[in-house]
Tab-separated table of C-alpha atoms and ligand atoms in Angstrom:
chain	number	residue	atom	x	y	z
A	1	UNK	CA	-2.601	16.403	-5.747
A	2	UNK	CA	-0.496	14.189	-2.621
A	3	UNK	CA	-2.308	10.868	-1.593
A	4	UNK	CA	-2.170	8.677	0.774
A	5	UNK	CA	-3.776	5.624	1.164
A	6	UNK	CA	-4.151	3.830	4.204
A	7	UNK	CA	-5.570	0.445	5.301
A	8	UNK	CA	-4.608	-2.874	6.310
A	9	UNK	CA	-2.547	-5.105	4.072
A	10	UNK	CA	-4.897	-6.511	1.698
A	11	UNK	CA	-7.229	-4.412	1.888
A	12	UNK	CA	-6.643	-3.415	-1.614
A	13	UNK	CA	-4.496	-0.012	-1.331
A	14	UNK	CA	-2.391	-1.119	-3.802
A	15	UNK	CA	-5.390	-1.588	-6.411
A	16	UNK	CA	-6.621	1.674	-5.426
A	17	UNK	CA	-3.881	3.345	-5.937
A	18	UNK	CA	-3.055	1.956	-9.349
A	19	UNK	CA	-6.175	2.989	-10.631
A	20	UNK	CA	-6.327	6.774	-9.285
A	21	UNK	CA	-2.170	6.856	-10.577
A	22	UNK	CA	-3.873	6.226	-14.216
A	23	UNK	CA	-6.377	8.159	-13.778
A	24	UNK	CA	-5.174	11.275	-12.043
A	25	UNK	CA	-1.908	10.923	-14.226
A	26	UNK	CA	0.441	10.812	-11.232
A	27	UNK	CA	2.770	7.864	-10.311
A	28	UNK	CA	2.165	5.599	-6.929
A	29	UNK	CA	4.979	5.260	-4.986
A	30	UNK	CA	4.898	1.997	-3.043
A	31	UNK	CA	7.736	1.187	-0.440
A	32	UNK	CA	6.604	-2.458	-0.759
A	33	UNK	CA	7.070	-2.568	-4.472
A	34	UNK	CA	10.224	-0.743	-3.788
A	35	UNK	CA	11.802	-2.835	-1.508
A	36	UNK	CA	10.612	-6.218	-3.232
A	37	UNK	CA	12.320	-4.718	-6.027
A	38	UNK	CA	15.510	-4.231	-3.960
A	39	UNK	CA	15.391	-7.514	-2.558
A	40	UNK	CA	14.998	-9.357	-6.357
A	41	UNK	CA	18.115	-7.120	-7.530
A	42	UNK	CA	19.858	-8.381	-4.130
A	43	UNK	CA	20.826	-4.964	-3.069
A	44	UNK	CA	22.282	-4.278	0.532
A	45	UNK	CA	18.922	-2.420	1.626
A	46	UNK	CA	17.113	-5.325	0.000
A	47	UNK	CA	19.283	-7.847	1.965
A	48	UNK	CA	18.370	-5.750	5.201
A	49	UNK	CA	14.723	-5.578	4.583
A	50	UNK	CA	13.910	-9.320	3.607
A	51	UNK	CA	13.986	-10.809	7.364
A	52	UNK	CA	11.740	-8.180	8.544
A	53	UNK	CA	9.617	-8.502	5.735
A	54	UNK	CA	9.524	-12.588	5.928
A	55	UNK	CA	8.640	-12.300	9.675
A	56	UNK	CA	5.644	-9.954	8.617
A	57	UNK	CA	7.283	-7.097	10.810
A	58	UNK	CA	7.910	-3.440	9.538
A	59	UNK	CA	11.527	-2.305	7.939
A	60	UNK	CA	12.840	0.025	10.299
A	61	UNK	CA	11.648	3.175	9.809
A	62	UNK	CA	15.024	4.929	8.962
A	63	UNK	CA	14.783	2.603	5.470
A	64	UNK	CA	12.123	3.261	4.477
A	65	UNK	CA	12.310	7.384	5.460
A	66	UNK	CA	15.315	6.857	2.908
A	67	UNK	CA	13.546	5.033	-0.021
A	68	UNK	CA	10.863	8.179	0.339
A	69	UNK	CA	12.706	10.887	0.349
A	70	UNK	CA	15.084	9.797	-2.444
A	71	UNK	CA	11.991	8.844	-4.184
A	72	UNK	CA	9.884	12.016	-3.864
A	73	UNK	CA	12.694	14.017	-4.988
A	74	UNK	CA	12.335	12.401	-8.814
A	75	UNK	CA	11.055	14.751	-11.152
A	76	UNK	CA	8.085	12.805	-12.246
A	77	UNK	CA	6.715	13.266	-8.659
A	78	UNK	CA	6.599	17.915	-9.196
A	79	UNK	CA	3.131	17.159	-10.052
A	80	UNK	CA	1.950	15.075	-7.675
A	81	UNK	CA	2.035	11.631	-6.393
A	82	UNK	CA	-0.069	8.134	-4.765
A	83	UNK	CA	1.543	7.116	-1.656
A	84	UNK	CA	0.839	3.304	-1.407
A	85	UNK	CA	2.110	1.419	2.048
A	86	UNK	CA	3.620	4.676	3.772
A	87	UNK	CA	3.621	6.039	6.423
A	88	UNK	CA	3.272	3.224	8.336
A	89	UNK	CA	3.934	3.996	11.387
A	90	UNK	CA	3.750	7.543	13.648
A	91	UNK	CA	7.660	8.555	13.400
A	92	UNK	CA	6.908	8.196	9.182
A	93	UNK	CA	4.322	10.124	8.735
A	94	UNK	CA	5.761	13.086	10.832
A	95	UNK	CA	9.449	12.491	8.798
A	96	UNK	CA	7.183	13.204	5.981
A	97	UNK	CA	6.146	16.262	7.103
A	98	UNK	CA	9.446	17.468	7.922
A	99	UNK	CA	10.266	17.030	4.655
A	100	UNK	CA	7.976	19.370	3.695
A	101	UNK	CA	5.792	17.501	1.676
A	102	UNK	CA	2.503	18.692	2.209
A	103	UNK	CA	-0.671	15.719	1.756
A	104	UNK	CA	-3.797	16.570	0.597
A	105	UNK	CA	-5.744	13.643	1.300
A	106	UNK	CA	-5.465	10.174	3.176
A	107	UNK	CA	-7.685	7.604	1.928
A	108	UNK	CA	-8.596	4.749	4.121
A	109	UNK	CA	-9.756	1.408	2.581
A	110	UNK	CA	-11.490	-0.041	5.769
A	111	UNK	CA	-12.274	-4.108	5.412
A	112	UNK	CA	-12.463	-5.908	8.431
A	113	UNK	CA	-9.973	-8.716	9.754
A	114	UNK	CA	-12.076	-11.937	8.796
A	115	UNK	CA	-11.971	-10.630	5.502
A	116	UNK	CA	-8.306	-9.336	5.162
A	117	UNK	CA	-7.295	-13.371	6.134
A	118	UNK	CA	-9.602	-14.604	3.051
A	119	UNK	CA	-8.535	-11.491	0.508
A	120	UNK	CA	-4.634	-12.344	1.654
A	121	UNK	CA	-4.560	-16.128	0.989
A	122	UNK	CA	-6.104	-15.888	-2.162
A	123	UNK	CA	-3.987	-13.039	-3.933
A	124	UNK	CA	-1.217	-13.550	-6.100
A	125	UNK	CA	1.349	-11.381	-7.796
A	126	UNK	CA	2.945	-11.110	-10.718
A	127	UNK	CA	6.675	-12.532	-10.389
A	128	UNK	CA	7.719	-10.268	-13.707
A	129	UNK	CA	5.971	-6.802	-12.789
A	130	UNK	CA	4.490	-7.267	-9.610
A	131	UNK	CA	0.419	-6.989	-10.561
A	132	UNK	CA	-1.741	-8.146	-8.093
A	133	UNK	CA	-4.707	-10.446	-8.670
A	134	UNK	CA	-6.783	-12.967	-6.637
A	135	UNK	CA	-8.157	-16.109	-6.996
A	136	UNK	CA	-11.966	-15.000	-6.329
A	137	UNK	CA	-12.426	-11.057	-6.746
A	138	UNK	CA	-9.593	-10.829	-9.724
A	139	UNK	CA	-9.054	-13.410	-11.893
A	140	UNK	CA	-6.332	-12.980	-14.348
A	141	UNK	CA	-7.723	-13.233	-17.907
A	142	UNK	CA	-5.870	-16.838	-18.053
A	143	UNK	CA	-5.088	-18.907	-15.483
A	144	UNK	CA	-1.576	-17.929	-13.572
A	145	UNK	CA	-0.610	-15.333	-16.251
A	146	UNK	CA	-0.891	-11.847	-16.102
A	147	UNK	CA	-2.796	-9.469	-17.476
A	148	UNK	CA	-0.345	-7.257	-17.566
A	149	UNK	CA	3.595	-8.239	-19.037
A	150	UNK	CA	2.260	-12.381	-19.602
A	151	UNK	CA	4.657	-13.164	-16.148
A	152	UNK	CA	3.741	-15.948	-13.598
A	153	UNK	CA	1.661	-15.342	-10.926
A	154	UNK	CA	2.796	-16.529	-7.535
A	155	UNK	CA	2.014	-16.427	-4.148
A	156	UNK	CA	3.815	-13.775	-1.732
A	157	UNK	CA	6.211	-15.777	0.905
A	158	UNK	CA	4.291	-13.121	3.359
A	159	UNK	CA	0.979	-13.654	2.139
A	160	UNK	CA	0.992	-17.533	4.162
A	161	UNK	CA	-1.124	-17.787	6.662
A	162	UNK	CA	0.611	-17.238	10.251
A	163	UNK	CA	3.066	-14.258	8.900
A	164	UNK	CA	-0.598	-12.706	7.672
A	165	UNK	CA	-1.368	-12.988	11.226
A	166	UNK	CA	1.392	-10.973	12.038
A	167	UNK	CA	0.946	-8.291	10.016
A	168	UNK	CA	-2.285	-8.185	10.687
A	169	UNK	CA	-1.291	-7.449	14.687
A	170	UNK	CA	1.407	-5.072	13.336
A	171	UNK	CA	-0.973	-3.399	11.161
A	172	UNK	CA	-3.336	-2.769	13.911
A	173	UNK	CA	-0.877	-1.516	16.828
A	174	UNK	CA	1.817	0.634	14.337
A	175	UNK	CA	-0.442	1.011	11.706
A	176	UNK	CA	-3.860	2.705	12.388
A	177	UNK	CA	-2.727	5.428	14.780
A	178	UNK	CA	-2.249	7.133	11.689
A	179	UNK	CA	-6.394	7.295	11.327
A	180	UNK	CA	-6.196	9.433	14.201
A	181	UNK	CA	-3.721	11.416	13.107
A	182	UNK	CA	-4.177	12.372	9.823
A	183	UNK	CA	-8.652	12.904	11.033
A	184	UNK	CA	-7.100	15.509	13.577
A	185	UNK	CA	-5.764	16.990	10.401
A	186	UNK	CA	-8.623	17.049	8.969
A	187	UNK	CA	-7.167	15.052	6.004
A	188	UNK	CA	-8.714	11.122	6.444
A	189	UNK	CA	-11.636	9.961	4.371
A	190	UNK	CA	-12.889	6.329	4.933
A	191	UNK	CA	-13.912	4.377	2.202
A	192	UNK	CA	-15.388	1.064	2.917
A	193	UNK	CA	-13.925	-1.567	0.811
A	194	UNK	CA	-16.054	-3.913	-1.410
A	195	UNK	CA	-15.989	-6.833	-3.024
A	196	UNK	CA	-16.437	-5.825	-5.975
A	197	UNK	CA	-13.216	-3.684	-6.924
A	198	UNK	CA	-15.502	-1.296	-9.165
A	199	UNK	CA	-17.455	-1.014	-6.389
A	200	UNK	CA	-14.196	0.161	-4.308
A	201	UNK	CA	-13.123	2.409	-6.985
A	202	UNK	CA	-16.696	4.175	-7.194
A	203	UNK	CA	-16.414	5.041	-3.812
A	204	UNK	CA	-12.683	6.093	-3.727
A	205	UNK	CA	-13.192	8.742	-6.973
A	206	UNK	CA	-16.284	10.128	-4.918
A	207	UNK	CA	-14.276	10.627	-1.611
A	208	UNK	CA	-11.450	12.288	-3.525
A	209	UNK	CA	-13.663	14.447	-5.439
A	210	UNK	CA	-15.167	15.452	-2.288
A	211	UNK	CA	-12.864	18.449	-1.239
A	212	UNK	CA	-10.859	18.719	-4.404
B	301	LIG	P1	0.994	-4.916	2.368
B	301	LIG	O1	0.151	-3.869	1.973
B	301	LIG	O2	0.135	-6.375	1.111
B	301	LIG	O3	1.361	-5.357	3.246
B	301	LIG	P2	3.534	-3.902	1.287
B	301	LIG	O4	3.646	-4.406	0.190
B	301	LIG	O5	2.736	-2.965	1.088
B	301	LIG	O6	2.210	-4.875	1.643
B	301	LIG	O7	4.656	-4.358	1.751
B	301	LIG	C1	4.763	-5.253	2.247
B	301	LIG	C2	5.642	-5.198	3.663
B	301	LIG	O8	7.074	-4.603	3.034
B	301	LIG	C3	5.429	-4.942	4.606
B	301	LIG	O9	4.935	-6.476	5.488
B	301	LIG	C4	6.810	-4.560	5.218
B	301	LIG	O10	7.492	-5.423	5.796
B	301	LIG	C5	7.235	-3.716	4.319
B	301	LIG	N1	7.286	-2.468	3.876
B	301	LIG	C6	6.319	-1.826	2.930
B	301	LIG	N2	5.957	-0.442	3.372
B	301	LIG	C7	6.706	-0.247	4.729
B	301	LIG	C8	6.407	0.886	5.705
B	301	LIG	N3	6.059	2.164	5.466
B	301	LIG	N4	7.530	0.839	6.840
B	301	LIG	C9	8.080	-0.329	7.582
B	301	LIG	N5	8.358	-1.587	6.361
B	301	LIG	C10	7.182	-1.513	5.351
B	302	LIG	ZN1	3.034	-9.097	-14.782
């Protein structure tokens, strides 16, 4: 099964993607994580992406399309995959089609803007493995320490309040049109994001089963 998770930044699509990934034993491909890893390693692509990310803007289509093309060609994607954070523009969705990728389902995690701002300001990520937490909604067992790898939890620079408003604006302008794009192809299912992760997961799994 090839699945896309759509949603505003901080809607919880990454968290849902990881859970479904484990349950269905297919990899999650997160363009955000791939770009951040490139940044950390100081690659040319990472350097090119940095100014866009820091400003809360989208990285240019050709860059992310190249990332996805390479990643989906890897062996572990043969039996299905979950896309988290891609596509984010109509041209990216068209590029996916041109690659011959068939998408089975697009899950839109729907969360109101007001809630998004609160969620992103409380989000913390592991400096080492990138796992995501929240100071109220998804606390680690030990404050400031990653449950998965013991790494240090930090706030992402692009989760700063000024940048968050930019990212939301960009989401509405460039990414939200993908909802009607996939609705017209009868692939879109909408999940109302709940306060508790487990409640959202229950809705997500139900939405994925409907068609399967
Ligand atoms: P979030 O969903 O919380 O915004 P991501 O980790 O998915 O976080 O993305 C972080 C940043 O990486 C984005 O704001 C953007 O600059 C860049 N990025 C990630 N995926 C894409 C994409 N598909 N197209 C363009 N830019 C992207
Ligand atoms: Zn970690």
